[in-house]
mmCIF file of C-alpha atoms in Angstrom:
data_model
loop_
_atom_site.group_PDB
_atom_site.id
_atom_site.type_symbol
_atom_site.label_atom_id
_atom_site.label_comp_id
_atom_site.label_asym_id
_atom_site.label_seq_id
_atom_site.Cartn_x
_atom_site.Cartn_y
_atom_site.Cartn_z
ATOM 1 C CA ASN A 1 -19.154 -52.933 -50.384
ATOM 2 C CA THR A 2 -18.008 -56.261 -49.432
ATOM 3 C CA MET A 3 -14.882 -56.477 -51.631
ATOM 4 C CA TRP A 4 -13.156 -52.834 -49.992
ATOM 5 C CA LYS A 5 -13.435 -54.053 -46.568
ATOM 6 C CA PRO A 6 -9.840 -55.088 -47.083
ATOM 7 C CA VAL A 7 -8.383 -52.224 -48.529
ATOM 8 C CA LEU A 8 -10.146 -50.079 -45.669
ATOM 9 C CA VAL A 9 -8.280 -52.385 -43.644
ATOM 10 C CA LEU A 10 -4.821 -51.876 -44.905
ATOM 11 C CA ILE A 11 -5.094 -48.135 -45.294
ATOM 12 C CA LEU A 12 -6.185 -48.092 -41.562
ATOM 13 C CA SER A 13 -3.415 -50.188 -40.832
ATOM 14 C CA CYS A 14 -0.723 -48.142 -42.702
ATOM 15 C CA SER A 15 -2.196 -44.618 -41.202
ATOM 16 C CA ASN A 16 -2.183 -46.352 -37.160
ATOM 17 C CA SER A 17 1.008 -47.269 -37.942
ATOM 18 C CA ALA A 18 2.555 -44.333 -39.693
ATOM 19 C CA PHE A 19 0.931 -42.214 -36.697
ATOM 20 C CA GLY A 20 2.500 -44.039 -34.008
ATOM 21 C CA TYR A 21 6.322 -43.930 -35.899
ATOM 22 C CA VAL A 22 5.397 -39.999 -36.141
ATOM 23 C CA ALA A 23 4.771 -40.039 -32.594
ATOM 24 C CA SER A 24 8.091 -41.839 -31.523
ATOM 25 C CA ILE A 25 9.867 -39.263 -33.221
ATOM 26 C CA SER A 26 8.229 -36.706 -31.945
ATOM 27 C CA LYS A 27 8.723 -37.856 -27.965
ATOM 28 C CA GLN A 28 12.651 -38.733 -28.515
ATOM 29 C CA SER A 29 12.952 -35.115 -30.121
ATOM 30 C CA ILE A 30 11.306 -33.573 -27.058
ATOM 31 C CA ARG A 31 13.322 -35.561 -24.759
ATOM 32 C CA LYS A 32 16.698 -34.245 -27.051
ATOM 33 C CA GLN A 33 15.099 -30.676 -26.801
ATOM 34 C CA ASN A 34 14.924 -30.547 -23.251
ATOM 35 C CA VAL A 35 18.382 -32.154 -22.408
ATOM 36 C CA ILE A 36 19.612 -29.396 -24.670
ATOM 37 C CA LEU A 37 18.071 -26.722 -22.631
ATOM 38 C CA ALA A 38 19.396 -27.970 -19.698
ATOM 39 C CA MET A 39 22.719 -28.131 -21.334
ATOM 40 C CA ASN A 40 22.254 -24.123 -21.924
ATOM 41 C CA ASN A 41 21.275 -23.443 -18.069
ATOM 42 C CA PHE A 42 24.741 -24.744 -17.429
ATOM 43 C CA ASP A 43 26.504 -23.235 -20.675
ATOM 44 C CA LEU A 44 27.623 -26.160 -21.623
ATOM 45 C CA GLN A 45 27.360 -26.937 -25.534
ATOM 46 C CA PRO A 46 24.783 -28.853 -27.246
ATOM 47 C CA GLN A 47 26.186 -32.152 -29.125
ATOM 48 C CA PRO A 48 23.948 -34.692 -30.801
ATOM 49 C CA LEU A 49 22.899 -37.453 -28.935
ATOM 50 C CA SER A 50 22.239 -40.636 -30.217
ATOM 51 C CA LYS A 51 19.268 -42.807 -28.143
ATOM 52 C CA ASP A 52 22.666 -44.436 -26.598
ATOM 53 C CA THR A 53 24.109 -41.444 -24.970
ATOM 54 C CA LYS A 54 23.932 -41.434 -21.115
ATOM 55 C CA ILE A 55 22.390 -37.971 -19.562
ATOM 56 C CA PRO A 56 24.410 -37.651 -16.656
ATOM 57 C CA THR A 57 22.654 -36.866 -13.001
ATOM 58 C CA ARG A 58 23.799 -33.541 -12.930
ATOM 59 C CA LEU A 59 22.355 -32.230 -15.972
ATOM 60 C CA ILE A 60 18.657 -34.346 -14.606
ATOM 61 C CA VAL A 61 18.323 -31.966 -11.409
ATOM 62 C CA GLY A 62 19.220 -29.170 -13.021
ATOM 63 C CA SER A 63 16.875 -29.473 -15.773
ATOM 64 C CA ILE A 64 14.194 -30.221 -12.922
ATOM 65 C CA LEU A 65 15.041 -26.848 -11.022
ATOM 66 C CA SER A 66 15.383 -24.563 -13.840
ATOM 67 C CA ILE A 67 11.439 -26.031 -14.786
ATOM 68 C CA PHE A 68 9.823 -25.317 -11.076
ATOM 69 C CA GLY A 69 11.881 -21.582 -10.493
ATOM 70 C CA GLY A 70 14.732 -20.263 -10.108
ATOM 71 C CA SER A 71 14.136 -20.015 -6.078
ATOM 72 C CA LEU A 72 16.220 -21.453 -3.599
ATOM 73 C CA LYS A 73 13.742 -20.112 -0.350
ATOM 74 C CA ALA A 74 12.567 -22.942 2.366
ATOM 75 C CA ASN A 75 9.582 -24.111 -0.225
ATOM 76 C CA ALA A 76 10.834 -24.440 -3.902
ATOM 77 C CA GLY A 77 7.860 -26.581 -4.804
ATOM 78 C CA PHE A 78 9.310 -30.220 -3.837
ATOM 79 C CA PHE A 79 11.082 -29.901 -0.684
ATOM 80 C CA SER A 80 9.927 -28.354 2.622
ATOM 81 C CA SER A 81 10.950 -27.732 6.605
ATOM 82 C CA GLN A 82 9.080 -27.793 9.530
ATOM 83 C CA GLU A 83 9.659 -23.679 9.481
ATOM 84 C CA GLN A 84 7.829 -23.576 5.931
ATOM 85 C CA ASP A 85 5.004 -25.214 7.077
ATOM 86 C CA GLN A 86 4.192 -23.204 10.232
ATOM 87 C CA ILE A 87 4.880 -20.201 8.081
ATOM 88 C CA ASP A 88 2.169 -21.198 6.115
ATOM 89 C CA GLU A 89 0.184 -21.834 8.954
ATOM 90 C CA ILE A 90 0.625 -18.325 10.069
ATOM 91 C CA CYS A 91 -0.378 -17.085 6.324
ATOM 92 C CA LYS A 92 -3.601 -18.151 6.943
ATOM 93 C CA PHE A 93 -4.447 -16.042 10.272
ATOM 94 C CA GLN A 94 -4.304 -13.187 7.205
ATOM 95 C CA LYS A 95 -7.853 -13.838 6.068
ATOM 96 C CA PRO A 96 -10.091 -14.181 9.686
ATOM 97 C CA ILE A 97 -8.104 -11.094 10.826
ATOM 98 C CA ALA A 98 -8.593 -8.858 7.821
ATOM 99 C CA GLU A 99 -12.177 -9.918 7.803
ATOM 100 C CA LEU A 100 -13.137 -8.866 11.718
ATOM 101 C CA LEU A 101 -11.513 -5.512 10.768
ATOM 102 C CA ASP A 102 -13.802 -4.981 8.218
ATOM 103 C CA GLN A 103 -16.741 -6.069 10.174
ATOM 104 C CA LEU A 104 -15.618 -3.015 12.590
ATOM 105 C CA ARG A 105 -15.239 -0.714 9.890
ATOM 106 C CA PRO A 106 -18.253 1.280 7.961
ATOM 107 C CA SER A 107 -18.205 -0.022 4.736
ATOM 108 C CA ASN A 108 -20.511 1.287 1.498
ATOM 109 C CA ILE A 109 -22.384 -1.774 0.741
ATOM 110 C CA PRO A 110 -25.823 -2.311 -0.886
ATOM 111 C CA ASN A 111 -29.032 -3.803 1.309
ATOM 112 C CA ALA A 112 -31.539 -6.027 -0.652
ATOM 113 C CA VAL A 113 -32.730 -4.017 -2.992
ATOM 114 C CA GLY A 114 -29.907 -2.575 -4.208
ATOM 115 C CA VAL A 115 -29.410 0.889 -1.904
ATOM 116 C CA TYR A 116 -25.987 1.710 -1.228
ATOM 117 C CA SER A 117 -25.208 3.092 2.676
ATOM 118 C CA ASN A 118 -22.253 2.926 5.031
ATOM 119 C CA THR A 119 -23.150 -0.087 6.778
ATOM 120 C CA GLN A 120 -20.752 -1.592 10.462
ATOM 121 C CA VAL A 121 -21.611 -4.992 11.092
ATOM 122 C CA LEU A 122 -19.792 -4.773 14.712
ATOM 123 C CA LYS A 123 -21.320 -1.250 16.254
ATOM 124 C CA GLY A 124 -20.037 -2.672 20.015
ATOM 125 C CA GLY A 125 -22.072 -3.600 22.815
ATOM 126 C CA LYS A 126 -22.234 -7.210 23.998
ATOM 127 C CA GLU A 127 -23.456 -9.037 21.769
ATOM 128 C CA ASP A 128 -20.657 -7.837 19.129
ATOM 129 C CA SER A 129 -18.167 -7.528 21.595
ATOM 130 C CA ASP A 130 -18.291 -11.673 21.886
ATOM 131 C CA VAL A 131 -17.927 -11.950 18.471
ATOM 132 C CA VAL A 132 -14.609 -9.518 18.582
ATOM 133 C CA LEU A 133 -13.832 -12.168 21.827
ATOM 134 C CA SER A 134 -14.523 -15.298 19.505
ATOM 135 C CA TYR A 135 -12.382 -14.251 17.005
ATOM 136 C CA MET A 136 -9.385 -13.113 19.435
ATOM 137 C CA GLU A 137 -9.536 -16.806 20.807
ATOM 138 C CA VAL A 138 -9.900 -18.813 17.510
ATOM 139 C CA PHE A 139 -7.919 -16.796 15.670
ATOM 140 C CA ILE A 140 -5.285 -14.336 17.008
ATOM 141 C CA LYS A 141 -4.503 -15.958 20.064
ATOM 142 C CA PRO A 142 -3.336 -18.970 18.044
ATOM 143 C CA CYS A 143 -1.406 -16.942 15.622
ATOM 144 C CA GLN A 144 0.376 -15.178 18.554
ATOM 145 C CA ARG A 145 1.289 -18.633 19.989
ATOM 146 C CA LEU A 146 2.780 -19.710 16.570
ATOM 147 C CA MET A 147 4.808 -16.716 15.620
ATOM 148 C CA GLU A 148 6.306 -16.762 19.189
ATOM 149 C CA LYS A 149 7.019 -20.637 18.485
ATOM 150 C CA VAL A 150 8.650 -20.842 14.926
ATOM 151 C CA ALA A 151 10.604 -16.867 15.391
ATOM 152 C CA ALA A 152 13.937 -18.230 17.250
ATOM 153 C CA ASN A 153 14.175 -21.161 14.552
ATOM 154 C CA LEU A 154 14.048 -19.172 11.429
ATOM 155 C CA LYS A 155 17.249 -18.276 10.923
ATOM 156 C CA LEU A 156 16.541 -15.103 8.493
ATOM 157 C CA PRO A 157 19.905 -14.098 6.506
ATOM 158 C CA SER A 158 20.059 -10.517 8.218
ATOM 159 C CA GLU A 159 21.225 -10.717 12.091
ATOM 160 C CA GLU A 160 19.203 -7.465 12.463
ATOM 161 C CA ASP A 161 15.997 -8.881 11.083
ATOM 162 C CA GLN A 162 16.099 -12.181 12.888
ATOM 163 C CA LYS A 163 16.488 -9.957 16.353
ATOM 164 C CA LYS A 164 13.288 -7.905 14.765
ATOM 165 C CA ILE A 165 11.167 -10.929 14.208
ATOM 166 C CA GLU A 166 11.674 -12.667 17.251
ATOM 167 C CA VAL A 167 10.579 -9.227 19.384
ATOM 168 C CA LEU A 168 6.902 -9.061 17.263
ATOM 169 C CA PRO A 169 5.156 -12.285 18.796
ATOM 170 C CA LEU A 170 5.752 -10.243 22.157
ATOM 171 C CA LEU A 171 4.648 -7.086 20.646
ATOM 172 C CA MET A 172 1.178 -9.224 19.554
ATOM 173 C CA LYS A 173 0.824 -10.390 22.703
ATOM 174 C CA GLY A 174 0.642 -6.677 24.375
ATOM 175 C CA HIS A 175 -1.844 -5.881 21.533
ATOM 176 C CA ILE A 176 -3.884 -8.993 22.767
ATOM 177 C CA ALA A 177 -3.954 -7.547 26.268
ATOM 178 C CA GLU A 178 -5.231 -3.870 24.484
ATOM 179 C CA LEU A 179 -7.658 -5.984 22.378
ATOM 180 C CA THR A 180 -9.110 -7.581 25.706
ATOM 181 C CA GLN A 181 -9.161 -4.116 27.281
ATOM 182 C CA ALA A 182 -11.013 -2.784 24.569
ATOM 183 C CA ILE A 183 -13.645 -5.440 24.758
ATOM 184 C CA GLN A 184 -14.268 -5.216 28.051
ATOM 185 C CA SER A 185 -14.810 -1.992 27.216
ATOM 186 C CA MET A 186 -17.359 -2.778 24.688
ATOM 187 C CA GLN A 187 -16.321 0.109 22.264
ATOM 188 C CA ALA A 188 -15.849 -0.720 18.564
ATOM 189 C CA PRO A 189 -13.395 2.275 17.893
ATOM 190 C CA ALA A 190 -11.581 0.857 20.210
ATOM 191 C CA GLN A 191 -11.638 -2.882 19.442
ATOM 192 C CA GLU A 192 -10.846 -1.651 15.643
ATOM 193 C CA ARG A 193 -8.082 0.066 16.473
ATOM 194 C CA GLU A 194 -6.715 -2.711 18.523
ATOM 195 C CA VAL A 195 -7.627 -5.452 15.480
ATOM 196 C CA ALA A 196 -5.768 -2.355 13.024
ATOM 197 C CA GLU A 197 -2.109 -2.822 15.239
ATOM 198 C CA VAL A 198 -3.034 -6.678 15.220
ATOM 199 C CA GLN A 199 -2.811 -7.041 11.806
ATOM 200 C CA GLU A 200 -0.022 -4.779 11.371
ATOM 201 C CA THR A 201 2.029 -6.914 13.419
ATOM 202 C CA LEU A 202 1.461 -9.836 11.689
ATOM 203 C CA ALA A 203 2.048 -7.948 8.489
ATOM 204 C CA ASP A 204 5.669 -6.640 9.431
ATOM 205 C CA PHE A 205 6.393 -10.462 10.727
ATOM 206 C CA LEU A 206 5.264 -12.058 7.153
ATOM 207 C CA LYS A 207 7.362 -9.649 5.463
ATOM 208 C CA LEU A 208 10.441 -10.040 7.813
ATOM 209 C CA ALA A 209 9.903 -13.930 7.035
ATOM 210 C CA ALA A 210 9.360 -13.390 3.373
ATOM 211 C CA THR A 211 13.408 -12.661 3.307
ATOM 212 C CA LYS A 212 13.653 -16.255 3.500
ATOM 213 C CA TYR A 213 10.396 -18.602 3.439
ATOM 214 C CA VAL A 214 7.289 -18.021 1.229
ATOM 215 C CA ILE A 215 5.327 -16.380 1.791
ATOM 216 C CA THR A 216 1.268 -16.285 0.531
ATOM 217 C CA PRO A 217 -0.272 -13.271 1.241
ATOM 218 C CA TYR A 218 -4.143 -12.628 1.525
ATOM 219 C CA VAL A 219 -6.023 -10.715 -1.219
ATOM 220 C CA ALA A 220 -9.460 -9.334 -0.146
ATOM 221 C CA PRO A 221 -11.902 -9.946 -2.836
ATOM 222 C CA ARG A 222 -12.985 -7.001 -4.684
ATOM 223 C CA PRO A 223 -16.726 -5.216 -3.971
ATOM 224 C CA LEU A 224 -18.893 -5.877 -7.270
ATOM 225 C CA SER A 225 -19.569 -2.923 -8.982
ATOM 226 C CA ASP A 226 -23.289 -1.620 -9.889
ATOM 227 C CA ALA A 227 -23.155 -3.282 -13.798
ATOM 228 C CA GLU A 228 -21.601 -6.808 -12.437
ATOM 229 C CA LEU A 229 -23.657 -6.831 -9.205
ATOM 230 C CA PHE A 230 -27.690 -5.811 -11.632
ATOM 231 C CA GLY A 231 -26.608 -5.838 -15.336
ATOM 232 C CA PRO A 232 -28.980 -4.547 -17.574
ATOM 233 C CA LEU A 233 -30.871 -3.340 -14.427
ATOM 234 C CA GLY A 234 -28.153 -1.046 -12.965
ATOM 235 C CA CYS A 235 -27.333 2.635 -14.139
ATOM 236 C CA GLU A 236 -23.615 1.905 -15.106
ATOM 237 C CA PHE A 237 -24.828 -0.643 -17.606
ATOM 238 C CA TRP A 238 -26.056 2.470 -19.843
ATOM 239 C CA GLY A 239 -23.749 4.362 -19.337
ATOM 240 C CA LYS A 240 -25.210 6.635 -16.239
ATOM 241 C CA LYS A 241 -24.505 6.690 -12.743
ATOM 242 C CA ARG A 242 -26.672 6.052 -9.849
ATOM 243 C CA ILE A 243 -27.765 8.447 -7.239
ATOM 244 C CA GLU A 244 -26.278 8.136 -3.940
ATOM 245 C CA GLY A 245 -28.703 6.969 -1.393
ATOM 246 C CA SER A 246 -31.361 5.809 -4.166
ATOM 247 C CA ASN A 247 -31.696 3.649 -7.220
ATOM 248 C CA ALA A 248 -32.440 6.614 -9.454
ATOM 249 C CA CYS A 249 -29.838 7.139 -12.755
ATOM 250 C CA ALA A 250 -28.283 10.062 -14.073
ATOM 251 C CA TRP A 251 -26.211 11.024 -16.731
ATOM 252 C CA THR A 252 -22.282 11.875 -15.800
ATOM 253 C CA GLU A 253 -21.190 15.241 -16.113
ATOM 254 C CA SER A 254 -19.590 14.683 -18.890
ATOM 255 C CA GLN A 255 -23.220 13.855 -21.364
#
């Protein structure tokens, strides 16, 4: 065993050297290929490159822009603006407003034992109206103030769109006044109607802003199906259908 050690050391040294050479050649090939791709973006004919070839700065910049997207909106990955940052903050208000609206509307959800029924979280009255009031003070009013602050500075491509977006914060302020009255009345249907108008106005604002700025839409989570929620304990797992209002299973009509 001892006599073979020098041979093994020599083999390993040669392998490491060969691997390092191949890795070096591969890195050079990748760099050259990236430069050729960048040149193709500028409709230039690729030419063989030597190790001493200097790459023009404009090709490097063009390559970076092509990698990180062709959109030249206010936020292109690296660059941002004060207006884009403010739009990003406005986008964050979509989630709490949507959550408030869901609590004011009946929805078919399961209880602790898995029985589905139409359930409404906020049904009116003093305590539930206080919850709506809290959402208005913490989310809706700050959203309106930020919309009003940024609207005049957006400078949208269309003059007509710019005029529309400057009106929407004022419209939102009107919805807040109507929502305040609905909260005082302690009537859930009236509160639901006004929150829906708040959500619609915010959506219109972001739709107009999207003509120049990057908008992150809020996507509500999808409710779990019986199969996902209960697995083998659910009806859908066995190809059956749950009887509404109970945990009993029944075969579908096609079966």
